[in-house]
């Protein structure tokens, strides 16, 4: 059965394989998989998104992303969803934004909302939707285990990455890497402290989104430390991300949030690079302590672990990524779920 799937991104984040956000990366991968499988993929997302299917763009919000920008973007998203549903034979709607209750489609369409963020970041009513034919899923077993029980909650579909595309070889260099969104919960300041304690150069790659809190955090907690031993290179595309990850001594992930999956940890393993991380959320299941990296508590322990990363075998990291982190099972599971929802088998 050829399906038509409407995927809906977060209204303030363009969708691309190069996006810093994991939700946007997963949506881009699903869009690609639908097209390659012969289905029709329609994506509602901000202007500037790069997809394989058909983009239905809402205006991109420039300037500070405050409450007014969020409310306006949600209104734009509701309107574009209504337009698509009026004009296209949609079989399934798949929502990826944390604010998905603000633009739920009419109840006549089977709808899946993937919870990409910690469950307690969502309003309680979002996790027990009253709308018929509304289903939720988590992106890891660890996230699913702490999600409130609900008849709408389907089994988790663990996130995956394109392992083969990441397995380029680069000589290891002395620097350590911190990659992702630059914001308080990602603990960038702790990566800075750990690298300083270990007396190794740090490269920070990622995006400072124009939220006032994120910009203030960068200006106060990160920018003062930049210099020859601590460089900020900004957002990086896929090819440069692969080069940096492959060449880094290790990847530092001092996240203070209960991580639901962490694509960057999986990507590092595929690149043959050790990870030093705090064991929050799903991180404990993604890093094999002493084998693909180290799980530590605090910047001092992170600094000490940096010195032990030379003992981590890149070949083992790549083998673990191939065995555990490929996106093929994830993509197959979502495509199968779309078919079941479209045929009324309710997940």
GROMACS .gro file of C-alpha atoms in nm:
model
  347
    1UNK     CA    1   0.000   0.000   0.000
    2UNK     CA    2   0.140   0.338  -0.102
    3UNK     CA    3   0.101   0.580   0.186
    4UNK     CA    4   0.087   0.958   0.208
    5UNK     CA    5   0.238   1.072   0.537
    6UNK     CA    6   0.231   1.428   0.668
    7UNK     CA    7   0.528   1.484   0.900
    8UNK     CA    8   0.510   1.796   1.118
    9UNK     CA    9   0.822   1.951   1.263
   10UNK     CA   10   0.866   2.191   1.551
   11UNK     CA   11   0.747   2.529   1.417
   12UNK     CA   12   1.065   2.715   1.521
   13UNK     CA   13   1.328   2.470   1.390
   14UNK     CA   14   1.397   2.404   1.021
   15UNK     CA   15   1.430   2.037   0.929
   16UNK     CA   16   1.751   1.910   0.774
   17UNK     CA   17   1.996   1.622   0.803
   18UNK     CA   18   2.239   1.892   0.924
   19UNK     CA   19   2.009   2.016   1.204
   20UNK     CA   20   2.150   2.037   1.555
   21UNK     CA   21   1.828   1.899   1.704
   22UNK     CA   22   1.772   1.525   1.718
   23UNK     CA   23   1.399   1.553   1.639
   24UNK     CA   24   1.477   1.737   1.316
   25UNK     CA   25   1.742   1.481   1.218
   26UNK     CA   26   1.502   1.191   1.278
   27UNK     CA   27   1.224   1.362   1.081
   28UNK     CA   28   1.465   1.417   0.791
   29UNK     CA   29   1.565   1.050   0.799
   30UNK     CA   30   1.201   0.938   0.797
   31UNK     CA   31   1.121   1.171   0.508
   32UNK     CA   32   1.409   1.019   0.310
   33UNK     CA   33   1.301   0.664   0.396
   34UNK     CA   34   0.942   0.726   0.286
   35UNK     CA   35   1.054   0.863  -0.050
   36UNK     CA   36   1.300   0.579  -0.107
   37UNK     CA   37   1.029   0.324  -0.023
   38UNK     CA   38   0.796   0.472  -0.286
   39UNK     CA   39   0.560   0.647  -0.045
   40UNK     CA   40   0.460   1.012  -0.058
   41UNK     CA   41   0.619   1.230   0.208
   42UNK     CA   42   0.483   1.577   0.286
   43UNK     CA   43   0.665   1.778   0.552
   44UNK     CA   44   0.526   2.084   0.732
   45UNK     CA   45   0.822   2.280   0.863
   46UNK     CA   46   0.976   2.630   0.859
   47UNK     CA   47   1.122   2.784   0.546
   48UNK     CA   48   1.482   2.682   0.495
   49UNK     CA   49   1.411   2.314   0.564
   50UNK     CA   50   1.589   2.065   0.337
   51UNK     CA   51   1.390   1.751   0.267
   52UNK     CA   52   1.350   1.478   0.005
   53UNK     CA   53   0.970   1.488  -0.017
   54UNK     CA   54   0.734   1.784  -0.054
   55UNK     CA   55   0.784   2.081   0.176
   56UNK     CA   56   0.485   2.279   0.298
   57UNK     CA   57   0.668   2.570   0.453
   58UNK     CA   58   0.560   2.809   0.724
   59UNK     CA   59   0.743   3.143   0.756
   60UNK     CA   60   1.074   3.121   0.935
   61UNK     CA   61   1.084   3.335   1.248
   62UNK     CA   62   1.390   3.557   1.264
   63UNK     CA   63   1.501   3.751   1.568
   64UNK     CA   64   1.455   3.644   1.928
   65UNK     CA   65   1.236   3.335   1.969
   66UNK     CA   66   1.008   3.454   2.245
   67UNK     CA   67   0.650   3.361   2.341
   68UNK     CA   68   0.506   3.581   2.067
   69UNK     CA   69   0.720   3.412   1.804
   70UNK     CA   70   0.617   3.071   1.935
   71UNK     CA   71   0.245   3.157   1.935
   72UNK     CA   72   0.267   3.299   1.583
   73UNK     CA   73   0.455   2.993   1.455
   74UNK     CA   74   0.197   2.759   1.609
   75UNK     CA   75  -0.080   2.953   1.434
   76UNK     CA   76   0.108   2.923   1.104
   77UNK     CA   77   0.150   2.549   1.162
   78UNK     CA   78  -0.221   2.496   1.234
   79UNK     CA   79  -0.308   2.677   0.912
   80UNK     CA   80  -0.065   2.480   0.697
   81UNK     CA   81  -0.187   2.149   0.845
   82UNK     CA   82  -0.548   2.246   0.774
   83UNK     CA   83  -0.455   2.336   0.416
   84UNK     CA   84  -0.274   2.008   0.356
   85UNK     CA   85  -0.559   1.801   0.500
   86UNK     CA   86  -0.815   1.986   0.288
   87UNK     CA   87  -0.620   1.929  -0.034
   88UNK     CA   88  -0.430   1.601   0.008
   89UNK     CA   89  -0.536   1.241   0.090
   90UNK     CA   90  -0.328   1.204   0.407
   91UNK     CA   91  -0.313   0.855   0.560
   92UNK     CA   92  -0.114   0.937   0.875
   93UNK     CA   93   0.007   1.251   1.050
   94UNK     CA   94   0.336   1.226   1.242
   95UNK     CA   95   0.411   1.508   1.489
   96UNK     CA   96   0.762   1.574   1.623
   97UNK     CA   97   0.741   1.904   1.815
   98UNK     CA   98   0.726   1.939   2.192
   99UNK     CA   99   0.425   2.169   2.144
  100UNK     CA  100   0.229   1.925   1.926
  101UNK     CA  101  -0.101   1.966   2.124
  102UNK     CA  102  -0.117   2.325   1.990
  103UNK     CA  103  -0.176   2.203   1.634
  104UNK     CA  104  -0.330   1.858   1.655
  105UNK     CA  105  -0.526   1.778   1.338
  106UNK     CA  106  -0.897   1.688   1.336
  107UNK     CA  107  -0.972   1.345   1.490
  108UNK     CA  108  -1.053   1.179   1.158
  109UNK     CA  109  -0.682   1.126   1.078
  110UNK     CA  110  -0.464   0.869   1.260
  111UNK     CA  111  -0.192   1.071   1.433
  112UNK     CA  112   0.136   0.972   1.594
  113UNK     CA  113   0.333   1.204   1.822
  114UNK     CA  114   0.691   1.104   1.891
  115UNK     CA  115   0.822   1.222   2.228
  116UNK     CA  116   1.177   1.331   2.152
  117UNK     CA  117   1.230   1.506   2.487
  118UNK     CA  118   1.205   1.405   2.853
  119UNK     CA  119   0.842   1.324   2.944
  120UNK     CA  120   0.831   1.581   3.223
  121UNK     CA  121   0.904   1.856   2.970
  122UNK     CA  122   0.555   1.801   2.821
  123UNK     CA  123   0.233   1.926   2.982
  124UNK     CA  124   0.052   1.635   3.150
  125UNK     CA  125  -0.245   1.655   2.912
  126UNK     CA  126  -0.011   1.601   2.615
  127UNK     CA  127   0.079   1.256   2.750
  128UNK     CA  128  -0.286   1.151   2.786
  129UNK     CA  129  -0.450   1.297   2.474
  130UNK     CA  130  -0.829   1.307   2.466
  131UNK     CA  131  -0.835   1.320   2.085
  132UNK     CA  132  -0.929   0.983   1.928
  133UNK     CA  133  -0.674   0.806   1.709
  134UNK     CA  134  -0.383   0.979   1.879
  135UNK     CA  135  -0.079   0.769   1.960
  136UNK     CA  136   0.249   0.843   2.137
  137UNK     CA  137   0.586   0.675   2.125
  138UNK     CA  138   0.921   0.720   2.296
  139UNK     CA  139   1.266   0.702   2.135
  140UNK     CA  140   1.436   0.473   2.388
  141UNK     CA  141   1.355   0.208   2.645
  142UNK     CA  142   1.488   0.435   2.921
  143UNK     CA  143   1.254   0.719   2.822
  144UNK     CA  144   0.960   0.481   2.788
  145UNK     CA  145   1.022   0.345   3.138
  146UNK     CA  146   0.970   0.687   3.297
  147UNK     CA  147   0.682   0.796   3.074
  148UNK     CA  148   0.342   0.798   3.252
  149UNK     CA  149   0.137   0.490   3.159
  150UNK     CA  150  -0.128   0.561   2.901
  151UNK     CA  151  -0.345   0.356   2.664
  152UNK     CA  152  -0.217   0.589   2.392
  153UNK     CA  153   0.149   0.500   2.453
  154UNK     CA  154   0.293   0.256   2.199
  155UNK     CA  155   0.616   0.055   2.242
  156UNK     CA  156   0.929   0.268   2.195
  157UNK     CA  157   1.113   0.290   1.864
  158UNK     CA  158   1.480   0.350   1.949
  159UNK     CA  159   1.655   0.621   1.754
  160UNK     CA  160   1.920   0.523   1.502
  161UNK     CA  161   2.180   0.683   1.279
  162UNK     CA  162   2.325   0.623   0.935
  163UNK     CA  163   2.626   0.428   1.058
  164UNK     CA  164   2.774   0.363   0.715
  165UNK     CA  165   2.773   0.731   0.620
  166UNK     CA  166   2.972   0.818   0.933
  167UNK     CA  167   3.250   0.563   0.906
  168UNK     CA  168   3.519   0.783   0.752
  169UNK     CA  169   3.873   0.749   0.887
  170UNK     CA  170   4.078   1.046   1.014
  171UNK     CA  171   4.394   1.048   1.222
  172UNK     CA  172   4.325   1.119   1.587
  173UNK     CA  173   4.432   1.460   1.710
  174UNK     CA  174   4.478   1.607   2.056
  175UNK     CA  175   4.158   1.812   2.084
  176UNK     CA  176   3.835   1.705   2.253
  177UNK     CA  177   3.493   1.789   2.107
  178UNK     CA  178   3.161   1.914   2.241
  179UNK     CA  179   2.885   1.911   1.981
  180UNK     CA  180   2.516   2.000   1.985
  181UNK     CA  181   2.281   2.275   2.088
  182UNK     CA  182   2.453   2.535   2.307
  183UNK     CA  183   2.220   2.581   2.602
  184UNK     CA  184   2.227   2.538   2.981
  185UNK     CA  185   2.088   2.185   2.995
  186UNK     CA  186   2.358   2.055   2.758
  187UNK     CA  187   2.628   2.160   3.007
  188UNK     CA  188   2.865   2.331   2.763
  189UNK     CA  189   3.026   2.519   3.052
  190UNK     CA  190   3.115   2.185   3.213
  191UNK     CA  191   3.285   2.068   2.892
  192UNK     CA  192   3.488   2.390   2.906
  193UNK     CA  193   3.584   2.323   3.267
  194UNK     CA  194   3.674   1.958   3.202
  195UNK     CA  195   3.896   2.043   2.905
  196UNK     CA  196   4.068   2.317   3.108
  197UNK     CA  197   4.134   2.076   3.396
  198UNK     CA  198   4.270   1.813   3.155
  199UNK     CA  199   4.484   2.078   2.979
  200UNK     CA  200   4.362   1.978   2.632
  201UNK     CA  201   4.219   2.195   2.352
  202UNK     CA  202   3.841   2.201   2.321
  203UNK     CA  203   3.640   2.251   2.002
  204UNK     CA  204   3.275   2.349   2.055
  205UNK     CA  205   3.052   2.292   1.752
  206UNK     CA  206   2.681   2.360   1.742
  207UNK     CA  207   2.413   2.620   1.725
  208UNK     CA  208   2.314   2.893   1.966
  209UNK     CA  209   1.946   2.927   1.889
  210UNK     CA  210   1.802   3.279   1.925
  211UNK     CA  211   1.624   3.215   2.252
  212UNK     CA  212   1.712   3.486   2.504
  213UNK     CA  213   1.817   3.229   2.766
  214UNK     CA  214   2.043   3.042   2.523
  215UNK     CA  215   2.211   3.360   2.399
  216UNK     CA  216   2.263   3.487   2.754
  217UNK     CA  217   2.411   3.151   2.854
  218UNK     CA  218   2.656   3.158   2.563
  219UNK     CA  219   2.758   3.518   2.636
  220UNK     CA  220   2.806   3.461   3.009
  221UNK     CA  221   2.919   3.098   3.046
  222UNK     CA  222   3.097   3.016   2.720
  223UNK     CA  223   3.219   3.321   2.531
  224UNK     CA  224   3.454   3.447   2.808
  225UNK     CA  225   3.653   3.121   2.784
  226UNK     CA  226   3.707   3.125   2.408
  227UNK     CA  227   4.061   3.159   2.282
  228UNK     CA  228   4.345   2.947   2.143
  229UNK     CA  229   4.263   2.653   2.370
  230UNK     CA  230   3.885   2.674   2.339
  231UNK     CA  231   3.734   2.738   1.997
  232UNK     CA  232   3.370   2.781   1.899
  233UNK     CA  233   3.317   2.688   1.533
  234UNK     CA  234   2.939   2.731   1.521
  235UNK     CA  235   2.695   2.503   1.338
  236UNK     CA  236   2.855   2.232   1.123
  237UNK     CA  237   2.710   2.032   0.836
  238UNK     CA  238   2.726   1.656   0.813
  239UNK     CA  239   3.065   1.630   0.640
  240UNK     CA  240   3.242   1.862   0.882
  241UNK     CA  241   3.074   1.698   1.179
  242UNK     CA  242   3.207   1.362   1.061
  243UNK     CA  243   3.561   1.501   1.025
  244UNK     CA  244   3.556   1.661   1.370
  245UNK     CA  245   3.414   1.353   1.539
  246UNK     CA  246   3.656   1.117   1.368
  247UNK     CA  247   3.962   1.329   1.454
  248UNK     CA  248   3.870   1.415   1.815
  249UNK     CA  249   4.037   1.240   2.106
  250UNK     CA  250   3.691   1.204   2.256
  251UNK     CA  251   3.345   1.360   2.265
  252UNK     CA  252   3.233   1.532   2.586
  253UNK     CA  253   2.861   1.506   2.672
  254UNK     CA  254   2.806   1.669   3.013
  255UNK     CA  255   2.432   1.693   2.965
  256UNK     CA  256   2.233   1.789   3.272
  257UNK     CA  257   1.903   1.675   3.119
  258UNK     CA  258   1.761   1.323   3.128
  259UNK     CA  259   1.868   1.244   2.773
  260UNK     CA  260   1.610   1.043   2.582
  261UNK     CA  261   1.851   0.901   2.324
  262UNK     CA  262   2.151   1.120   2.226
  263UNK     CA  263   2.218   1.083   1.856
  264UNK     CA  264   2.558   1.246   1.902
  265UNK     CA  265   2.678   0.958   2.122
  266UNK     CA  266   2.577   0.711   1.853
  267UNK     CA  267   2.746   0.919   1.586
  268UNK     CA  268   3.068   0.933   1.786
  269UNK     CA  269   3.073   0.554   1.816
  270UNK     CA  270   3.024   0.520   1.439
  271UNK     CA  271   3.320   0.754   1.391
  272UNK     CA  272   3.536   0.538   1.617
  273UNK     CA  273   3.551   0.801   1.891
  274UNK     CA  274   3.519   0.752   2.266
  275UNK     CA  275   3.252   0.939   2.461
  276UNK     CA  276   3.284   1.081   2.812
  277UNK     CA  277   2.936   1.155   2.943
  278UNK     CA  278   2.722   1.204   3.249
  279UNK     CA  279   2.495   0.898   3.303
  280UNK     CA  280   2.167   1.088   3.274
  281UNK     CA  281   1.857   0.933   3.118
  282UNK     CA  282   1.932   0.701   2.828
  283UNK     CA  283   2.302   0.789   2.831
  284UNK     CA  284   2.384   0.498   3.058
  285UNK     CA  285   2.258   0.258   2.793
  286UNK     CA  286   2.427   0.433   2.503
  287UNK     CA  287   2.783   0.446   2.640
  288UNK     CA  288   2.944   0.113   2.733
  289UNK     CA  289   3.162   0.215   3.026
  290UNK     CA  290   3.525   0.121   2.969
  291UNK     CA  291   3.449  -0.011   2.620
  292UNK     CA  292   3.317   0.278   2.408
  293UNK     CA  293   3.382   0.552   2.662
  294UNK     CA  294   3.329   0.649   3.023
  295UNK     CA  295   3.031   0.748   3.237
  296UNK     CA  296   3.131   0.999   3.504
  297UNK     CA  297   2.988   1.247   3.752
  298UNK     CA  298   3.113   1.606   3.737
  299UNK     CA  299   3.372   1.804   3.545
  300UNK     CA  300   3.667   1.681   3.752
  301UNK     CA  301   3.588   1.316   3.677
  302UNK     CA  302   3.529   1.407   3.313
  303UNK     CA  303   3.875   1.563   3.297
  304UNK     CA  304   4.031   1.250   3.447
  305UNK     CA  305   3.848   1.027   3.198
  306UNK     CA  306   3.978   1.228   2.903
  307UNK     CA  307   4.324   1.097   2.986
  308UNK     CA  308   4.199   0.737   2.969
  309UNK     CA  309   4.034   0.763   2.627
  310UNK     CA  310   4.347   0.652   2.443
  311UNK     CA  311   4.268   0.302   2.575
  312UNK     CA  312   3.934   0.293   2.390
  313UNK     CA  313   3.963   0.097   2.064
  314UNK     CA  314   3.807   0.284   1.768
  315UNK     CA  315   3.734  -0.048   1.596
  316UNK     CA  316   3.525  -0.161   1.893
  317UNK     CA  317   3.334   0.168   1.890
  318UNK     CA  318   3.254   0.122   1.521
  319UNK     CA  319   3.150  -0.240   1.575
  320UNK     CA  320   2.917  -0.141   1.859
  321UNK     CA  321   2.764   0.131   1.642
  322UNK     CA  322   2.705  -0.115   1.359
  323UNK     CA  323   2.548  -0.370   1.592
  324UNK     CA  324   2.336  -0.136   1.806
  325UNK     CA  325   2.282   0.205   1.648
  326UNK     CA  326   2.192   0.159   1.281
  327UNK     CA  327   1.886   0.354   1.169
  328UNK     CA  328   1.760   0.066   0.956
  329UNK     CA  329   1.550  -0.098   1.232
  330UNK     CA  330   1.413   0.243   1.333
  331UNK     CA  331   1.308   0.334   0.979
  332UNK     CA  332   1.152  -0.008   0.918
  333UNK     CA  333   0.960   0.012   1.247
  334UNK     CA  334   0.815   0.355   1.168
  335UNK     CA  335   0.715   0.258   0.813
  336UNK     CA  336   0.547  -0.055   0.948
  337UNK     CA  337   0.368   0.152   1.214
  338UNK     CA  338   0.245   0.401   0.953
  339UNK     CA  339   0.089   0.112   0.761
  340UNK     CA  340  -0.081  -0.027   1.072
  341UNK     CA  341  -0.219   0.311   1.175
  342UNK     CA  342  -0.345   0.388   0.824
  343UNK     CA  343  -0.526   0.054   0.807
  344UNK     CA  344  -0.692   0.108   1.144
  345UNK     CA  345  -0.492  -0.149   1.338
  346UNK     CA  346  -0.409   0.115   1.601
  347UNK     CA  347  -0.039   0.051   1.637
   0.00000   0.00000   0.00000
